[in-house]
Coordinates of C-alpha atoms and ligand atoms in Angstrom, one line a residue:
X101 CA 51.4 -20.7 -1.5
X102 CA 47.6 -20.3 0.1
X103 CA 45.0 -19.3 -2.2
X104 CA 44.6 -15.8 -2.7
X105 CA 40.6 -16.4 -2.6
X106 CA 39.1 -17.8 0.2
X107 CA 35.5 -19.2 0.0
X108 CA 33.4 -19.8 2.2
X109 CA 29.1 -21.4 1.4
X110 CA 27.3 -19.5 4.1
X111 CA 24.2 -21.2 3.2
X112 CA 23.4 -23.9 1.0
X113 CA 22.9 -20.4 -1.6
X114 CA 25.4 -18.2 0.0
X115 CA 29.1 -17.6 -0.7
X116 CA 31.6 -15.2 0.8
X117 CA 34.3 -15.3 -1.7
X118 CA 36.8 -13.3 0.6
X119 CA 39.8 -11.5 -0.9
X120 CA 41.9 -11.0 2.8
X121 CA 42.5 -7.4 3.9
X122 CA 41.1 -6.4 0.3
X123 CA 37.0 -7.0 -0.2
X124 CA 34.6 -10.1 0.3
X125 CA 33.0 -10.5 -3.1
X126 CA 29.5 -12.7 -2.8
X127 CA 28.1 -15.5 -4.6
X128 CA 24.1 -16.1 -4.8
X129 CA 22.6 -18.6 -6.8
X130 CA 18.1 -19.0 -7.5
X131 CA 17.6 -22.1 -9.8
X132 CA 17.8 -20.1 -12.8
X133 CA 21.2 -17.9 -13.0
X134 CA 23.8 -16.5 -10.1
X135 CA 24.2 -13.3 -8.8
X136 CA 27.7 -12.4 -8.0
X137 CA 27.9 -8.8 -5.7
X138 CA 30.7 -7.3 -7.2
X139 CA 34.2 -9.2 -8.7
X140 CA 37.1 -8.0 -7.0
X141 CA 39.7 -6.2 -7.1
X142 CA 41.6 -8.3 -10.7
X143 CA 44.9 -8.8 -9.3
X144 CA 43.8 -12.5 -9.4
X145 CA 40.3 -13.5 -11.7
X146 CA 37.3 -14.2 -9.9
X147 CA 35.3 -15.2 -13.0
X148 CA 37.3 -19.5 -12.2
X149 CA 36.0 -20.0 -9.1
X150 CA 32.7 -18.6 -8.9
X151 CA 32.6 -21.1 -12.8
X152 CA 34.0 -23.7 -10.4
X153 CA 31.3 -23.1 -7.2
X154 CA 28.0 -23.0 -9.4
X155 CA 26.4 -23.8 -12.4
X156 CA 24.4 -21.2 -13.2
X157 CA 24.9 -19.0 -15.9
X158 CA 26.3 -15.5 -13.4
X159 CA 25.5 -12.2 -13.8
X160 CA 28.3 -9.5 -12.1
X161 CA 26.2 -6.9 -10.3
X162 CA 28.8 -3.9 -8.4
X163 CA 27.4 -2.1 -5.1
X164 CA 29.7 0.6 -6.9
X165 CA 32.3 1.1 -9.4
X166 CA 35.5 2.0 -7.2
X167 CA 37.8 -0.4 -8.1
X168 CA 38.5 -2.9 -5.5
X169 CA 35.2 -4.0 -6.2
X170 CA 34.8 -4.4 -10.5
X171 CA 38.4 -5.9 -11.2
X172 CA 36.9 -9.2 -12.5
X173 CA 33.9 -7.5 -14.3
X174 CA 35.4 -7.9 -17.9
X175 CA 35.9 -11.8 -17.5
X176 CA 31.3 -12.0 -16.8
X177 CA 29.3 -10.9 -20.3
X178 CA 27.1 -9.2 -18.3
X179 CA 26.8 -6.8 -15.7
X180 CA 25.2 -4.7 -13.5
X181 CA 25.2 -1.3 -11.9
X182 CA 23.5 0.9 -10.5
X183 CA 22.1 4.5 -13.2
X184 CA 25.0 6.4 -11.8
X185 CA 27.8 4.2 -11.7
X186 CA 27.5 3.8 -16.1
X187 CA 29.9 6.8 -16.6
X188 CA 31.9 6.1 -13.6
X189 CA 33.0 2.6 -14.4
X190 CA 34.2 3.8 -17.6
X191 CA 36.8 5.4 -16.2
X192 CA 40.4 4.2 -15.2
X193 CA 41.1 3.9 -11.4
X194 CA 44.0 6.2 -11.0
X195 CA 47.9 4.9 -11.1
X196 CA 49.2 6.7 -8.5
X197 CA 46.3 5.7 -6.3
X198 CA 46.6 2.0 -7.3
X199 CA 50.5 2.1 -6.5
X200 CA 50.2 3.8 -2.9
X201 CA 47.3 1.4 -2.3
X202 CA 50.0 -1.3 -3.3
X203 CA 52.3 0.4 -0.8
X204 CA 50.4 0.9 1.7
X205 CA 49.6 -2.9 1.9
X206 CA 52.7 -4.7 3.6
X207 CA 52.4 -2.8 6.2
X208 CA 48.7 -4.5 6.2
X209 CA 50.0 -7.7 6.3
X210 CA 52.9 -7.4 8.8
X211 CA 50.1 -5.8 11.3
X212 CA 47.5 -8.6 10.2
X213 CA 50.5 -11.3 10.8
X214 CA 51.3 -9.5 14.4
X215 CA 48.2 -9.3 15.7
X216 CA 48.2 -13.8 14.7
X217 CA 50.9 -14.2 15.9
X218 CA 49.8 -12.3 19.3
X219 CA 47.0 -14.2 19.2
X220 CA 45.8 -16.8 17.2
X221 CA 42.2 -17.5 18.4
X222 CA 40.6 -13.8 17.9
X223 CA 37.7 -13.6 15.5
X224 CA 39.6 -11.0 14.0
X225 CA 42.2 -13.9 12.5
X226 CA 40.1 -16.0 11.1
X227 CA 40.9 -16.9 7.9
X228 CA 39.4 -14.9 6.5
X229 CA 41.1 -11.8 8.0
X230 CA 45.1 -13.9 6.9
X231 CA 45.9 -11.6 4.9
X232 CA 48.1 -13.0 1.4
X233 CA 51.9 -12.0 -0.7
X234 CA 51.0 -10.9 -3.8
X235 CA 50.7 -13.5 -5.8
X236 CA 54.5 -14.1 -7.8
X237 CA 53.4 -13.5 -11.1
X238 CA 51.4 -10.5 -10.0
X239 CA 52.5 -7.3 -12.2
X240 CA 51.9 -4.2 -10.6
X241 CA 52.3 -2.0 -13.4
X242 CA 49.8 -3.9 -15.3
X243 CA 46.8 -4.4 -12.8
X244 CA 44.2 -1.8 -14.6
X245 CA 40.8 -2.6 -12.5
X246 CA 38.3 -0.4 -14.0
X247 CA 37.5 0.5 -18.0
X248 CA 34.9 -1.9 -18.1
X249 CA 31.2 -0.6 -18.8
X250 CA 27.7 -2.3 -17.2
X251 CA 25.6 -4.2 -20.2
X252 CA 22.9 -2.5 -17.6
X253 CA 21.8 0.0 -15.7
X254 CA 19.2 -0.5 -12.6
X255 CA 17.1 2.1 -11.0
X256 CA 15.5 2.3 -7.5
X257 CA 12.9 -0.4 -7.5
X258 CA 13.8 -2.8 -9.9
X259 CA 14.0 -5.9 -9.6
X260 CA 16.7 -9.0 -10.8
X261 CA 15.1 -11.9 -11.0
X262 CA 17.0 -15.1 -9.6
X263 CA 13.9 -18.3 -10.9
X264 CA 12.7 -18.6 -7.3
X265 CA 14.0 -15.3 -5.2
X266 CA 14.8 -11.8 -6.8
X267 CA 16.5 -9.2 -5.3
X268 CA 15.7 -5.8 -5.9
X269 CA 17.8 -2.8 -6.0
X270 CA 17.9 -0.1 -3.0
X271 CA 19.7 3.3 -4.1
X272 CA 22.4 4.8 -1.1
X273 CA 24.8 6.5 -2.0
X274 CA 26.7 8.1 0.8
X275 CA 29.7 6.3 0.5
X276 CA 30.3 7.1 -3.3
X277 CA 27.7 9.0 -5.6
X278 CA 26.7 5.4 -7.2
X279 CA 26.1 3.4 -4.0
X280 CA 23.1 0.1 -4.5
X281 CA 22.3 -2.3 -2.1
X282 CA 20.3 -5.0 -3.1
X283 CA 17.7 -7.2 -0.9
X284 CA 16.5 -10.5 -0.9
X285 CA 13.1 -10.1 0.6
X286 CA 11.8 -13.3 0.7
X287 CA 14.8 -14.4 2.7
X288 CA 16.0 -11.6 4.5
X289 CA 19.6 -11.3 2.8
X290 CA 20.9 -7.6 2.5
X291 CA 23.7 -6.9 0.1
X292 CA 25.5 -3.5 1.0
X293 CA 28.7 -3.2 -0.8
X294 CA 30.2 -0.1 0.8
X295 CA 27.0 1.4 2.5
X296 CA 27.4 -0.7 5.8
X297 CA 30.6 -1.8 7.2
X298 CA 31.5 -2.9 10.6
X299 CA 34.9 -1.1 11.4
X300 CA 35.8 1.4 9.0
X301 CA 33.3 2.9 6.6
X302 CA 34.6 5.0 4.5
X303 CA 33.2 8.2 3.9
X304 CA 35.7 10.8 3.2
X305 CA 36.6 11.1 -0.2
X306 CA 35.8 14.0 -1.8
X307 CA 32.5 12.1 -3.2
X308 CA 31.8 10.8 -0.4
X309 CA 28.1 13.0 1.2
X310 CA 27.5 11.9 4.8
X311 CA 24.1 13.4 4.8
X312 CA 23.8 10.7 1.6
X313 CA 25.5 8.4 3.5
X314 CA 22.7 8.8 6.1
X315 CA 19.5 8.8 4.4
X316 CA 20.7 5.5 2.8
X317 CA 20.9 3.5 5.8
X318 CA 17.7 5.1 6.9
X319 CA 16.4 4.0 4.5
X320 CA 17.8 1.1 5.3
X321 CA 16.9 0.6 8.6
X322 CA 13.3 1.7 7.3
X323 CA 13.3 -1.5 5.3
X324 CA 9.8 -3.2 5.0
X325 CA 11.1 -6.9 5.3
X326 CA 13.1 -8.0 7.6
X327 CA 17.4 -7.8 7.2
X328 CA 18.1 -11.3 8.3
X329 CA 22.0 -11.1 7.5
X330 CA 24.3 -8.0 6.0
X331 CA 26.7 -9.3 3.3
X332 CA 28.7 -5.9 2.6
X333 CA 31.7 -5.2 1.3
X334 CA 34.9 -5.5 3.4
X335 CA 33.3 -7.7 6.2
X336 CA 34.3 -11.3 5.7
X337 CA 31.1 -12.5 7.2
X338 CA 27.2 -12.2 7.0
X339 CA 26.5 -10.5 9.5
X340 CA 23.3 -11.3 11.2
X341 CA 23.6 -8.6 14.1
X342 CA 21.8 -6.4 12.0
X343 CA 21.6 -3.9 14.9
X344 CA 24.6 -2.1 12.8
X345 CA 22.0 -0.7 10.5
X346 CA 20.7 1.7 13.2
X347 CA 24.5 1.9 14.5
X348 CA 25.3 3.1 10.9
X349 CA 22.4 5.7 11.0
X350 CA 24.0 7.0 14.6
X351 CA 27.2 7.2 14.0
X352 CA 26.8 9.2 10.9
X353 CA 24.3 11.5 13.0
X354 CA 26.8 11.8 15.8
X355 CA 29.9 13.0 13.0
X356 CA 27.1 15.6 10.9
X357 CA 27.1 17.1 15.2
X358 CA 30.3 17.6 15.6
X359 CA 31.5 13.8 17.0
X360 CA 35.2 14.8 18.6
X361 CA 37.1 12.8 15.6
X362 CA 40.3 11.6 16.0
X363 CA 43.1 11.3 13.4
X364 CA 44.5 8.2 11.7
X365 CA 45.3 6.7 8.4
X366 CA 43.0 4.8 5.8
X367 CA 44.5 2.5 3.4
X368 CA 46.0 4.7 0.7
X369 CA 48.1 5.7 3.8
X370 CA 46.4 9.5 3.8
X371 CA 45.5 11.3 7.2
X372 CA 41.9 11.0 7.3
X373 CA 39.3 12.2 10.7
X374 CA 37.9 9.2 13.0
X375 CA 34.9 8.8 14.8
X376 CA 34.5 5.4 16.2
X377 CA 30.4 5.4 17.9
X378 CA 30.4 1.6 18.7
X379 CA 30.9 -0.7 16.0
X380 CA 31.2 1.4 13.1
X381 CA 34.2 4.0 12.5
X382 CA 32.9 6.4 10.0
X383 CA 36.3 7.7 8.2
X384 CA 35.8 11.9 7.0
X385 CA 37.7 14.4 5.8
X386 CA 37.1 18.7 6.1
X387 CA 37.5 18.3 2.6
X388 CA 40.8 19.5 3.0
X389 CA 43.5 17.6 3.8
X390 CA 42.4 14.1 1.6
X391 CA 41.4 15.2 -1.5
X392 CA 41.9 13.0 -4.0
X393 CA 39.8 11.2 -6.6
X394 CA 38.8 7.1 -7.2
X395 CA 38.7 8.0 -10.6
X396 CA 40.6 9.4 -13.8
Ligands
ZN233 ZN1 34.0 2.4 -1.9

């Protein structure tokens, strides 16, 4: 069976640790410590994978509390999150929502494999997007991501020192109320979680806010140092075309101004509105059709 994780070294100090089809985690190592940006679904533990990549002490920083970003938190002694994520990290993901997620997944696997068969060379079919079957020993009913509190909370402007570099905390609510981005100003590396996304940008949850998302993207577009790479929570590569930030502002703007939408399904099988503007596909809601929460 293939490994659950696809690990790719992007630069000397940056690794992509993807769970194809689910989420992308990033390991960023400074001279004194390494930061694991999000800890995955928890379907397979990420800690042993990370331990093989660096000998620095590892701190997890969660970009937000959603279950696919915090599943491995319990295996790390030091866990940081945005101040608004504090109480949310202590909540469990709803059992029904996890069931819906797992139920929707075979269709995603089948679709991905059909695309592989149709066009093995396309970018979208890079190894990171080759979705895996769930491991044979995975017990869906025992899968309980969440409920692991942060050991400290981060505020806008806080610096996380890694020794020879630092990550600055930027509050970016919108996709979720607690979203943060992490920016290494010196090297231009920006970890965006689910705030900046190529493809499906989810802003249809009860807790999502399109105006907040627009403001967060505009804040990133106005950063006082150049961004050279965007490391997002669901794109299986570091995106160098940082025009994606400006495109996100424009896409959310258009949705707020009533741009037409089509109907699409999210990863839980709910029908939601989708407006595609270039590379950014904004998922949004009229507030009636997709009412569900990401925590109990
Ligand atoms: Zn999310």
